[in-house]
PDB file of C-alpha atoms in Angstrom:
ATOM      1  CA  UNK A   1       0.000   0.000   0.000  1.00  0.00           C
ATOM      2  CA  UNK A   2       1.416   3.375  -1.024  1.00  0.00           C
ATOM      3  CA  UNK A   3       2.871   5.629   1.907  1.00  0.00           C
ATOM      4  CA  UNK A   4       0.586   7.504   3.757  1.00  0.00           C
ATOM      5  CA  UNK A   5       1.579  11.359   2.378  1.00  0.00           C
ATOM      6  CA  UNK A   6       1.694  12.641   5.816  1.00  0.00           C
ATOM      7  CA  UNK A   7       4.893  10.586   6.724  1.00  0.00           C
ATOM      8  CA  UNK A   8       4.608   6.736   7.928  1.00  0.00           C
ATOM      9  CA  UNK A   9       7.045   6.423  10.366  1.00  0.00           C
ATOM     10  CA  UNK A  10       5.726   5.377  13.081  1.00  0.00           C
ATOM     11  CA  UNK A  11       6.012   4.095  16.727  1.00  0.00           C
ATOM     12  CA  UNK A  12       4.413   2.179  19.220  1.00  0.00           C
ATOM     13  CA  UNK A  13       5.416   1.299  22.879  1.00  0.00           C
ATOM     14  CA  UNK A  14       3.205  -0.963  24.927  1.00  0.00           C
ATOM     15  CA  UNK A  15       3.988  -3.702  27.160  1.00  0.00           C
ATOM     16  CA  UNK A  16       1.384  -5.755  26.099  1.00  0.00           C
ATOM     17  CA  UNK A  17       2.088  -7.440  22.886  1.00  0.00           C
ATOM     18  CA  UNK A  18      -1.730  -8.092  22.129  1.00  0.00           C
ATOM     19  CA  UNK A  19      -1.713  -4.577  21.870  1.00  0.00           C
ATOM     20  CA  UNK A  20       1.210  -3.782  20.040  1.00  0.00           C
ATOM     21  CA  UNK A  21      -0.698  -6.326  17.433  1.00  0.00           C
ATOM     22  CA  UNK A  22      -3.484  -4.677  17.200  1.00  0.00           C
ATOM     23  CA  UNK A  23      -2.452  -0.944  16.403  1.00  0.00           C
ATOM     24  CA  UNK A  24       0.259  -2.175  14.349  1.00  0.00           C
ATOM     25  CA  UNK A  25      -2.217  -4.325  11.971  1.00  0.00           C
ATOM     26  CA  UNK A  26      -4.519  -0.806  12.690  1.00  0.00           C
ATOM     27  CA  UNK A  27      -1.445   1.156  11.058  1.00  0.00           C
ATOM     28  CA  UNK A  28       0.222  -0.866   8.595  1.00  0.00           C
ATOM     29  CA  UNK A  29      -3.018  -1.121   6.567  1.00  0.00           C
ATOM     30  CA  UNK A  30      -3.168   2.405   6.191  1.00  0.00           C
ATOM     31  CA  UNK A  31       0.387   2.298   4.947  1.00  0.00           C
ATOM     32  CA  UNK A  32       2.461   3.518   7.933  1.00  0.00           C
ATOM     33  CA  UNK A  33       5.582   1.456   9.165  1.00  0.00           C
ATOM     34  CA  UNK A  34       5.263   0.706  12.559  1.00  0.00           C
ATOM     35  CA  UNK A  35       7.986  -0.304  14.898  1.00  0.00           C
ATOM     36  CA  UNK A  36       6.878  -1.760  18.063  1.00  0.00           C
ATOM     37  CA  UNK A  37       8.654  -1.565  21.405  1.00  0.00           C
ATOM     38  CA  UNK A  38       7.617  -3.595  24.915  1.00  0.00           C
ATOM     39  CA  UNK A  39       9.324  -1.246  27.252  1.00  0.00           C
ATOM     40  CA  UNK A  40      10.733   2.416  28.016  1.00  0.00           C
ATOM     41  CA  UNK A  41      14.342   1.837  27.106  1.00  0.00           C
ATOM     42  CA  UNK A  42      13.853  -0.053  23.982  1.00  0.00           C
ATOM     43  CA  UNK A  43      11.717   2.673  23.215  1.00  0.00           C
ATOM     44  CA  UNK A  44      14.347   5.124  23.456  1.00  0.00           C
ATOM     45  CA  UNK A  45      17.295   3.222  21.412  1.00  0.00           C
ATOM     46  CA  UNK A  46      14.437   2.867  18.553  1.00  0.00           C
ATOM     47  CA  UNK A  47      13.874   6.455  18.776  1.00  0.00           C
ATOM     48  CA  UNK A  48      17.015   7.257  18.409  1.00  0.00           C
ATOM     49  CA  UNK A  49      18.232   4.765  15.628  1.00  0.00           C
ATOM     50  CA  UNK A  50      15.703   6.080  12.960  1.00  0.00           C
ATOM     51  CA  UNK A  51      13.716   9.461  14.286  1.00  0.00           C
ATOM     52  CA  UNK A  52       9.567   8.820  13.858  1.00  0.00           C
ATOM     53  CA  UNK A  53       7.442  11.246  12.245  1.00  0.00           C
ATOM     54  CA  UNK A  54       4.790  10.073  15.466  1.00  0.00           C
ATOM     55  CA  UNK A  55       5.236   8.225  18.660  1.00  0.00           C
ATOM     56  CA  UNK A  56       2.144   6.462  20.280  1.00  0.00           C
ATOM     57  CA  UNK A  57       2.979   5.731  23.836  1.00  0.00           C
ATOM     58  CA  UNK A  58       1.434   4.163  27.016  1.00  0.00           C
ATOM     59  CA  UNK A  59       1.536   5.115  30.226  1.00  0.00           C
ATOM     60  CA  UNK A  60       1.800   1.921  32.864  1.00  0.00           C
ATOM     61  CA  UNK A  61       4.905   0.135  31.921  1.00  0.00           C
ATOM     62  CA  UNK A  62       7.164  -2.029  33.970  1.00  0.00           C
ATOM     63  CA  UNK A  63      10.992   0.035  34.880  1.00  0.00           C
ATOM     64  CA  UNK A  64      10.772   3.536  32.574  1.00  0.00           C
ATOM     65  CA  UNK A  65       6.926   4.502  32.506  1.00  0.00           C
ATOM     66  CA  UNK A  66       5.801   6.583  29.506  1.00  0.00           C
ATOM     67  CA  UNK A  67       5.944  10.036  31.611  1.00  0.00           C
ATOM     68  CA  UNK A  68       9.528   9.368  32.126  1.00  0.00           C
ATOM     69  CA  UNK A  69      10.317   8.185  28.485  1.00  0.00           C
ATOM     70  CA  UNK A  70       8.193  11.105  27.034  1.00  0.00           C
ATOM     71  CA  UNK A  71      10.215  13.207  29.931  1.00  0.00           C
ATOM     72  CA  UNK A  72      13.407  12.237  28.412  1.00  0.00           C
ATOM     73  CA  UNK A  73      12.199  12.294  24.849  1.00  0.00           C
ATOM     74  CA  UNK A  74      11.463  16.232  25.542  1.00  0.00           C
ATOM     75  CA  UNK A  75      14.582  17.092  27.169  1.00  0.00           C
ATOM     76  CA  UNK A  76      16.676  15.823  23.822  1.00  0.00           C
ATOM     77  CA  UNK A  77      16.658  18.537  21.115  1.00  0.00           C
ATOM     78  CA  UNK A  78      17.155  15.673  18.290  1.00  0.00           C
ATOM     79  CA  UNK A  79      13.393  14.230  19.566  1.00  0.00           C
ATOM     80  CA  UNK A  80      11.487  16.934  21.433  1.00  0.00           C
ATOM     81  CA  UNK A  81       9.485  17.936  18.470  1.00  0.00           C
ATOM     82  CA  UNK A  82       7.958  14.176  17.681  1.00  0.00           C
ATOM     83  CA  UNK A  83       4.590  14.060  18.302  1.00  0.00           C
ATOM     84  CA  UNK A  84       3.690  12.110  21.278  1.00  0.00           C
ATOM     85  CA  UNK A  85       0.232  10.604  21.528  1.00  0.00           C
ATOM     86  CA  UNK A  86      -0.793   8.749  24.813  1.00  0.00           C
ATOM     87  CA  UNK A  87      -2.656   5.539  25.121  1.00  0.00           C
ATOM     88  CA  UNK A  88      -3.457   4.427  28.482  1.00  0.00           C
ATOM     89  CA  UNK A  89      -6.031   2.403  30.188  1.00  0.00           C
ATOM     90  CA  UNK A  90      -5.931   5.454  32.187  1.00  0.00           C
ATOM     91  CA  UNK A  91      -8.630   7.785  32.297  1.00  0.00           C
ATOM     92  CA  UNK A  92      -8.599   9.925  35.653  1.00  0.00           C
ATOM     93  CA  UNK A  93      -8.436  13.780  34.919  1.00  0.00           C
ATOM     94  CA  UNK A  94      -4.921  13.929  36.565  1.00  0.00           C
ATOM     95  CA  UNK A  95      -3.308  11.416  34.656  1.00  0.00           C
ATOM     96  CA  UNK A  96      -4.324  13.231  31.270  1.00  0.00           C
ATOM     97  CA  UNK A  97      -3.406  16.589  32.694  1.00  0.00           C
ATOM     98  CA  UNK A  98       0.064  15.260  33.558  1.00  0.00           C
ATOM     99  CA  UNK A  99       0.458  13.513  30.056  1.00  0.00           C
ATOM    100  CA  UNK A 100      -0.140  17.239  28.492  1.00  0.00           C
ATOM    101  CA  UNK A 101       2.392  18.368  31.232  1.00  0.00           C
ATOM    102  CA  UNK A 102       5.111  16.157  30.074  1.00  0.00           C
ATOM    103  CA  UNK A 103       4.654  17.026  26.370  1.00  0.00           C
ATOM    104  CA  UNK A 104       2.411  15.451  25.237  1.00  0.00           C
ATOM    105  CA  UNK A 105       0.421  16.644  22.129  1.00  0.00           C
ATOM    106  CA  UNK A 106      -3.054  14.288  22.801  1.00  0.00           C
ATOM    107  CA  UNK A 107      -4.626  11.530  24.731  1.00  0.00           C
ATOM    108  CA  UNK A 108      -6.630   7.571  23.661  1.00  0.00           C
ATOM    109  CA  UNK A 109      -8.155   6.466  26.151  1.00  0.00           C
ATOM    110  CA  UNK A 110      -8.363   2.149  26.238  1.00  0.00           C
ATOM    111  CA  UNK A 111     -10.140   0.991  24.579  1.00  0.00           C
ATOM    112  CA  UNK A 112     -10.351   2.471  21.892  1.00  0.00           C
ATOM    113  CA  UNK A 113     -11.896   3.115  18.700  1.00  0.00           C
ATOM    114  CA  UNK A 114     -10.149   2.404  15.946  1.00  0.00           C
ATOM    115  CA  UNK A 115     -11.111   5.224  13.943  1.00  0.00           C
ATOM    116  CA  UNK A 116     -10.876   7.857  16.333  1.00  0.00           C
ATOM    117  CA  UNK A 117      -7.089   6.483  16.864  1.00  0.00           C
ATOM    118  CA  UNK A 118      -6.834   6.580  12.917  1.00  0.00           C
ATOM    119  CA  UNK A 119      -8.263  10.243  13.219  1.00  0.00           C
ATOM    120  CA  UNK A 120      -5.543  11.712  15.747  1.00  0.00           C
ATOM    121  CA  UNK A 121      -2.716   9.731  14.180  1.00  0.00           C
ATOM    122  CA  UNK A 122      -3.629  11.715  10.961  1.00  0.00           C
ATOM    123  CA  UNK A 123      -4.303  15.188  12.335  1.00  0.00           C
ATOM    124  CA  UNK A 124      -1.321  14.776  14.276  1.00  0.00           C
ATOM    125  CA  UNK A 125       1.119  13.763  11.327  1.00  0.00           C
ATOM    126  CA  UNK A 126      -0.822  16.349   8.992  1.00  0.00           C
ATOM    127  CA  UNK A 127      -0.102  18.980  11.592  1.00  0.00           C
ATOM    128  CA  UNK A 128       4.026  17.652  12.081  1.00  0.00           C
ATOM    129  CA  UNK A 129       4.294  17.904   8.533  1.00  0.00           C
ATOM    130  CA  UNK A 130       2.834  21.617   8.326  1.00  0.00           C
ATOM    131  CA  UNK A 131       5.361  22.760  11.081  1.00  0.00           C
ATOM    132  CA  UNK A 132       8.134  20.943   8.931  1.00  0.00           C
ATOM    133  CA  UNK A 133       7.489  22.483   5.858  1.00  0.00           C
ATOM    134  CA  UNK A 134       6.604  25.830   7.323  1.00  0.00           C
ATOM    135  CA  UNK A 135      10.403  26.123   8.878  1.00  0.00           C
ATOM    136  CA  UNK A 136      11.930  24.672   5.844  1.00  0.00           C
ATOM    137  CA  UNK A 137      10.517  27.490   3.965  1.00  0.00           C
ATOM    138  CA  UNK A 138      11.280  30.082   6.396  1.00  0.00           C
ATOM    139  CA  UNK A 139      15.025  28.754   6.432  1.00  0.00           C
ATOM    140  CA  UNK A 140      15.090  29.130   2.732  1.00  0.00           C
ATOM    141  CA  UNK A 141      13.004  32.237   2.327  1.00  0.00           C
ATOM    142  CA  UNK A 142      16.080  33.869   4.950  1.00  0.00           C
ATOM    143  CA  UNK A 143      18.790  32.652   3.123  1.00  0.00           C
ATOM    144  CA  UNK A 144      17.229  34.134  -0.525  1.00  0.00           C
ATOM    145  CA  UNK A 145      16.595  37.157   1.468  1.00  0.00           C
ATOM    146  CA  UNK A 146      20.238  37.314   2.364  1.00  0.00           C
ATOM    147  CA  UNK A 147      21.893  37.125  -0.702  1.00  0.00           C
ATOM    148  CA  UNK A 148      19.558  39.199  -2.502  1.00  0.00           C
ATOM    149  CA  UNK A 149      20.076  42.199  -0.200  1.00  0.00           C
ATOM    150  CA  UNK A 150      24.360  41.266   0.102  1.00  0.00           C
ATOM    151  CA  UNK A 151      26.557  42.409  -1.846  1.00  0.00           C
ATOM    152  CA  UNK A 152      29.043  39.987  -2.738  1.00  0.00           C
ATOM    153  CA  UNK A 153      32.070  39.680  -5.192  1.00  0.00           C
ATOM    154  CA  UNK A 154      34.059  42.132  -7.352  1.00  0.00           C
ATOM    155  CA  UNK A 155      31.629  45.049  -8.463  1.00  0.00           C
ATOM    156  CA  UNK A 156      32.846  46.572 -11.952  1.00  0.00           C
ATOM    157  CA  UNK A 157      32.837  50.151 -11.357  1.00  0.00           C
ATOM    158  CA  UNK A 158      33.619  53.587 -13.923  1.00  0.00           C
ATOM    159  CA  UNK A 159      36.546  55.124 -12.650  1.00  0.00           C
ATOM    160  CA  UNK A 160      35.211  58.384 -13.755  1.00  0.00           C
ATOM    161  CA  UNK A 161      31.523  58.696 -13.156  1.00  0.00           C
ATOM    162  CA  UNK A 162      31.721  56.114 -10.599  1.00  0.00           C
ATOM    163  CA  UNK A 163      28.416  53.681 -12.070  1.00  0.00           C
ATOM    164  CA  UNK A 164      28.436  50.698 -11.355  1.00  0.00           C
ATOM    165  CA  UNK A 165      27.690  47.466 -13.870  1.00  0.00           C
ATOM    166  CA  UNK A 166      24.977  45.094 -12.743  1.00  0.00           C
ATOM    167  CA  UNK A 167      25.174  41.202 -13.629  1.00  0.00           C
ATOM    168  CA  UNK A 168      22.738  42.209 -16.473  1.00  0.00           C
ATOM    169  CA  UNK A 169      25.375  44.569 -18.017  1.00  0.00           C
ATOM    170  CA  UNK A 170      23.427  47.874 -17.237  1.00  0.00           C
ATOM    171  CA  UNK A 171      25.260  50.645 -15.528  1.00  0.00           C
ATOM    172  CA  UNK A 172      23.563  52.075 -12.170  1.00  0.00           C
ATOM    173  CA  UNK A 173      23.828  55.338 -10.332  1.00  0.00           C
ATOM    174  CA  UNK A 174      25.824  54.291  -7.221  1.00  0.00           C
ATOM    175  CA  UNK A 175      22.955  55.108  -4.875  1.00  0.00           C
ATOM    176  CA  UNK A 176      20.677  53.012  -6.903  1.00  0.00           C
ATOM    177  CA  UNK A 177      22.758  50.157  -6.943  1.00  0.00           C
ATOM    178  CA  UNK A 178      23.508  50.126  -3.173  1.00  0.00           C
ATOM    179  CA  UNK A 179      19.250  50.453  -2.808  1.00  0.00           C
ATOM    180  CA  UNK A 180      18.715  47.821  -4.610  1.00  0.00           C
ATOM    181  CA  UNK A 181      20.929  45.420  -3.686  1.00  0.00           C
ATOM    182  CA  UNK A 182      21.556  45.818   0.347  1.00  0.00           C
ATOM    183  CA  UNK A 183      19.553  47.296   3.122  1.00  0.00           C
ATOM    184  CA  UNK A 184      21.270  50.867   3.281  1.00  0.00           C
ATOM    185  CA  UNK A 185      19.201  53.625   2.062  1.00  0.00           C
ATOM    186  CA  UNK A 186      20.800  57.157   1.753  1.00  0.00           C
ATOM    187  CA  UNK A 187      20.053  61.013   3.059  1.00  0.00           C
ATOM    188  CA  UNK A 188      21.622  63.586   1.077  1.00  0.00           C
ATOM    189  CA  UNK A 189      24.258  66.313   2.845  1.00  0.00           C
ATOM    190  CA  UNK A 190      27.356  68.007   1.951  1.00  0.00           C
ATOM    191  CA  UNK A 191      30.603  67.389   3.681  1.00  0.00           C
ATOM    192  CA  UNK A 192      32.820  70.385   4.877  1.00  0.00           C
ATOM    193  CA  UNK A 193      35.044  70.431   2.135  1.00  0.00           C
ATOM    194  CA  UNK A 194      32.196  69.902  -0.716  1.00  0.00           C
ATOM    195  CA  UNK A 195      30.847  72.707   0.986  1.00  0.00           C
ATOM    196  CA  UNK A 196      33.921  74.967   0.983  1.00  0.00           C
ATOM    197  CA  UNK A 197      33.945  74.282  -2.477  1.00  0.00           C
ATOM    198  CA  UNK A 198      31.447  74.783  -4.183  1.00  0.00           C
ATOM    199  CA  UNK A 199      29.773  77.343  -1.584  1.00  0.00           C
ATOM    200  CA  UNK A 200      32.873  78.808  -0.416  1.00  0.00           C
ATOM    201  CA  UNK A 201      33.770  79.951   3.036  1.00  0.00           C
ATOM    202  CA  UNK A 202      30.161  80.412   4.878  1.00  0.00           C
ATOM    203  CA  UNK A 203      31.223  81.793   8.228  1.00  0.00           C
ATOM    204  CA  UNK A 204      30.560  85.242   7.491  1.00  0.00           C
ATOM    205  CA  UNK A 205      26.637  84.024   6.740  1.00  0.00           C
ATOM    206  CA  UNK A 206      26.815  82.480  10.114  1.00  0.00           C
ATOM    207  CA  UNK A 207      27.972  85.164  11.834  1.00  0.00           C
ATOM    208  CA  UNK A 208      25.051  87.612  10.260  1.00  0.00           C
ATOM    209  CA  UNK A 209      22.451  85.348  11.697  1.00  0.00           C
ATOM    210  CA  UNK A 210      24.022  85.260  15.522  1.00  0.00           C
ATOM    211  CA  UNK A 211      23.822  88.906  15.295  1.00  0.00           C
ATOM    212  CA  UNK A 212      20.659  88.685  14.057  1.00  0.00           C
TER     213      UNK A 212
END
């Protein structure tokens, strides 16, 4: 069956095998591969040896429970943005709110409805592959944005009017070309010498206005 387009990488950590069985025949016809794993530190090497698009992870487990391995799963920049669903047995208010708490991003209650756990598993992968492609295109969009407002390379320049040549062979008022091409916009002033020159020596005009 072709790939679900949402990413199909998928796993599943349960201590009870009948259950691993179940979600994995639940998954695999839709076209996700599904790893399965029977306890917390399995859990974690599998992570780790080929990063999930979505982790589906119960709660009551002998040694690491799933607070701890969703705990540690958090706290490791290469894994804290998979998608952890919960799937416990249990269905107390504080249990939930802790799952949330740990980093959770939703909870299936056993047993459960094969659907809805097709539903969430969907929204879930839809929504981790939005967020991928959204920074992906930020990344890129930054970079383009870089180099088209750097200036970069040898810039062929008149030695007497001072224009300079663009890649497209035009010649471009200095100002114009700096505009264009970097983030540096201009004011317009005279220094004291272009002054001097062309103005000659204003201190006399100064003068008349302090008196004034």
């Amino acid at each position: 069956m072709e790939l679900n387009q949402y990413g199909g990488n998928i796993v599943i950590v349960d201590d009870t095998p009948e259950n691993l069985t179940v979600l994995r025949q639940i998954l695999t016809e839709q076209g996700y591969r599904v790893r399965p794993a029977l306890n917390g530190e399995s859990a974690l090497k599998t992570i780790h040896a080929d990063l999930p698009d979505l982790i589906l992870l119960d709660i009551v487990m002998p040694g690491m429970d799933g607070f701890k391995v969703c705990a540690k799963l958090k706290a490791d920049k290469t894994t804290r943005d998979i998608p952890v669903i919960f799937i416990s047995a249990l269905n107390d208010a504080e249990n939930k709110v802790r799952a949330f708490s740990e980093g959770g991003v939703d909870y299936i209650s056993k047993p459960f409805n094969s659907k809805e756990a097709l539903a969430r598993v969907k929204t879930h992968l839809a929504l981790r592959s939005l967020v991928n492609n959204l920074e992906k295109n930020n990344i890129e969009l930054q970079k383009a944005l870089k180099e088209v407002k750097q200036l970069q390379g040898l810039l062929p320049i008149c030695s007497s009017c001072k224009k300079i040549r663009d890649d497209k062979g035009y010649w471009n008022i200095l100002e114009s070309y700096i505009e264009t091409y970097s983030e540096a916009s201009f004011s317009h002033s005279l220094c004291p010498d272009c002054s001097e020159a062309l103005y000659g020596d204003q201190d006399w005009y100064i003068k008349k206005k302090k008196k004034e």
